[in-house]
Amino acid sequence: MKRRQFLGAIVGGVAAACLPSAELSAQGFEDARDVYAALRGRPDLRLAIGGGDIFVVFADGSSALDRSRVAAWIQRSAVAVSTYFGRFPVERVGLLVIAGEGDHVGPATAYGIESSAMRVHVGAAASDAKFMNDWVLVHEMVHLALPNVPRRSEWLLEGNATYVEPIARAQAGQITPQAVWRWAVEDMSKGQPGPDDQGLDHTHTWGRTYWGGAMFWLLAEIAIYEKSAGRYRLQDALRAINRASGGNTKFWEVEQVLAAGDASVRLDVMTTLYNEMKDRPVHVDLDHALQRLGISEVDGEIRFDDGAPLAALRRSITASPH
Ligand SMILES: [Zn+2]
């Protein structure tokens, strides 16, 4: 399945929706103010998951949706994100569900303007399989966890959601480790710098923003593990950033985000990586990294090598935290 053909956007205090579509315009709620206004109404549903409250509002005309199925999908997504972060990443979030024709699940957007909020579009004909295989809502919920950063560094947040989403689902037992690493084998090279690249902070292409950002976090994952001799993982740093910031209603400089993460694992690897990659095109030896993790694709199948130097890291990345 080709993934990430459309992606949700993040909207913070200064950022604006990055990927509006014709479909969205036709369905309304493209303006964040309309989303917040709708969420001020009485919630149709309250889900308490991982210590956080999700207040769900079904937008006008959502009567065609099977609400119990939608609720199960929201719950499943929230469980994945709570598993990864050790709790739901914000205390409360409003979620506006907008029904449409067709069988789509998504697109979706996360906002951190006055409070944490999300908007998601769902087709009334969406099948159970569509909901079960969905990654869009998990991606948006990962955005709730980190503070917003200056627009030039949007790759940091999109890369983080891209990197964490499949891992969170695997840790919750919702997808296999093979499915997680297939995404790295098949898609991550889209994040390599092209001929005119000027570093992650200055090259705002789709590939660099989502996959270039994801590569940054994979490199951070490996560096934290190696430099701490296996004591810490990126997950520890991301949990610390989430707790220190309180999530996506905050606005931090990138240096502040990475310093909080580095401090939690007693290293300076993320700050160092950022300084290397922000202003320069850094080609990542992805094949070598995957080889060290013991990941390969043979005849279309993802294979693992437990004798690889970083095999233990690979196993721990997708293992249930407890
Ligand atoms: Zn996103």
Short mmCIF file of N, CA and C in Angstrom, two decimals, residues 3-4 80 84 134-135 138-139 142 159-184 188 211 214 317-318:
data_model
loop_
_atom_site.label_atom_id
_atom_site.label_comp_id
_atom_site.label_asym_id
_atom_site.label_seq_id
_atom_site.Cartn_x
_atom_site.Cartn_y
_atom_site.Cartn_z
N ARG A 3 1.77 4.71 1.08
CA ARG A 3 1.36 5.47 2.24
C ARG A 3 1.71 6.95 2.07
N ARG A 4 1.08 7.74 2.86
CA ARG A 4 1.42 9.17 2.96
C ARG A 4 1.29 9.90 1.63
N ALA A 80 -2.40 3.72 21.05
CA ALA A 80 -1.07 3.62 20.44
C ALA A 80 -0.18 4.77 20.91
N TYR A 84 3.23 4.79 23.51
CA TYR A 84 4.55 5.32 23.19
C TYR A 84 5.01 6.37 24.21
N ASP A 134 -5.66 2.53 9.56
CA ASP A 134 -5.40 3.97 9.50
C ASP A 134 -4.17 4.37 10.30
N TRP A 135 -3.39 5.28 9.73
CA TRP A 135 -2.26 5.85 10.45
C TRP A 135 -2.44 7.36 10.66
N VAL A 138 -3.28 8.61 14.28
CA VAL A 138 -2.13 8.42 15.17
C VAL A 138 -1.08 9.49 14.89
N HIS A 139 -0.83 9.74 13.61
CA HIS A 139 0.13 10.79 13.21
C HIS A 139 -0.26 12.14 13.85
N VAL A 142 0.34 12.23 17.59
CA VAL A 142 1.75 12.42 17.93
C VAL A 142 2.09 13.91 17.91
N GLY A 159 8.63 15.21 10.83
CA GLY A 159 9.51 14.04 10.88
C GLY A 159 9.24 13.21 12.12
N ASN A 160 8.98 13.89 13.22
CA ASN A 160 8.71 13.15 14.46
C ASN A 160 7.42 12.35 14.37
N ALA A 161 6.38 12.96 13.84
CA ALA A 161 5.11 12.23 13.71
C ALA A 161 5.26 11.07 12.71
N THR A 162 6.03 11.31 11.65
CA THR A 162 6.26 10.25 10.66
C THR A 162 7.03 9.09 11.27
N TYR A 163 8.04 9.43 12.08
CA TYR A 163 8.87 8.39 12.69
C TYR A 163 8.13 7.62 13.80
N VAL A 164 7.44 8.35 14.65
CA VAL A 164 6.84 7.72 15.84
C VAL A 164 5.56 6.95 15.52
N GLU A 165 4.78 7.41 14.55
CA GLU A 165 3.45 6.81 14.32
C GLU A 165 3.47 5.28 14.15
N PRO A 166 4.27 4.72 13.23
CA PRO A 166 4.21 3.26 13.10
C PRO A 166 4.79 2.55 14.32
N ILE A 167 5.80 3.16 14.95
CA ILE A 167 6.42 2.55 16.13
C ILE A 167 5.41 2.48 17.27
N ALA A 168 4.65 3.56 17.44
CA ALA A 168 3.63 3.57 18.50
C ALA A 168 2.60 2.48 18.27
N ARG A 169 2.19 2.30 17.03
CA ARG A 169 1.19 1.26 16.72
C ARG A 169 1.78 -0.13 16.96
N ALA A 170 3.06 -0.31 16.63
CA ALA A 170 3.69 -1.61 16.87
C ALA A 170 3.82 -1.88 18.37
N GLN A 171 4.22 -0.86 19.12
CA GLN A 171 4.36 -1.06 20.58
C GLN A 171 3.02 -1.43 21.22
N ALA A 172 1.94 -0.96 20.62
CA ALA A 172 0.60 -1.29 21.14
C ALA A 172 0.07 -2.60 20.55
N GLY A 173 0.90 -3.26 19.75
CA GLY A 173 0.50 -4.55 19.18
C GLY A 173 -0.47 -4.43 18.02
N GLN A 174 -0.55 -3.26 17.40
CA GLN A 174 -1.53 -3.04 16.34
C GLN A 174 -0.97 -3.35 14.95
N ILE A 175 0.33 -3.25 14.78
CA ILE A 175 0.96 -3.65 13.52
C ILE A 175 2.25 -4.41 13.85
N THR A 176 2.79 -5.10 12.88
CA THR A 176 3.99 -5.91 13.11
C THR A 176 5.25 -5.06 12.99
N PRO A 177 6.34 -5.51 13.62
CA PRO A 177 7.63 -4.82 13.41
C PRO A 177 8.01 -4.78 11.93
N GLN A 178 7.65 -5.83 11.19
CA GLN A 178 7.97 -5.83 9.75
C GLN A 178 7.30 -4.65 9.04
N ALA A 179 6.06 -4.37 9.42
CA ALA A 179 5.34 -3.24 8.81
C ALA A 179 6.02 -1.91 9.14
N VAL A 180 6.52 -1.81 10.36
CA VAL A 180 7.23 -0.58 10.76
C VAL A 180 8.45 -0.38 9.88
N TRP A 181 9.27 -1.42 9.76
CA TRP A 181 10.54 -1.22 9.06
C TRP A 181 10.39 -1.21 7.55
N ARG A 182 9.30 -1.76 7.06
CA ARG A 182 9.04 -1.65 5.61
C ARG A 182 8.97 -0.17 5.22
N TRP A 183 8.40 0.62 6.13
CA TRP A 183 8.27 2.05 5.85
C TRP A 183 9.63 2.71 5.74
N ALA A 184 10.60 2.24 6.52
CA ALA A 184 11.95 2.81 6.43
C ALA A 184 12.65 2.33 5.16
N MET A 188 11.94 5.89 3.35
CA MET A 188 12.74 6.89 4.05
C MET A 188 13.75 7.60 3.14
N TRP A 211 10.19 12.96 5.40
CA TRP A 211 11.15 11.85 5.48
C TRP A 211 12.54 12.31 5.88
N ALA A 214 12.11 12.47 9.45
CA ALA A 214 12.09 11.12 10.04
C ALA A 214 13.50 10.55 10.14
N ILE A 317 12.86 -1.07 19.90
CA ILE A 317 12.09 0.06 19.36
C ILE A 317 10.61 -0.30 19.21
N THR A 318 10.34 -1.51 18.78
CA THR A 318 8.93 -1.88 18.53
C THR A 318 8.33 -2.74 19.64
#
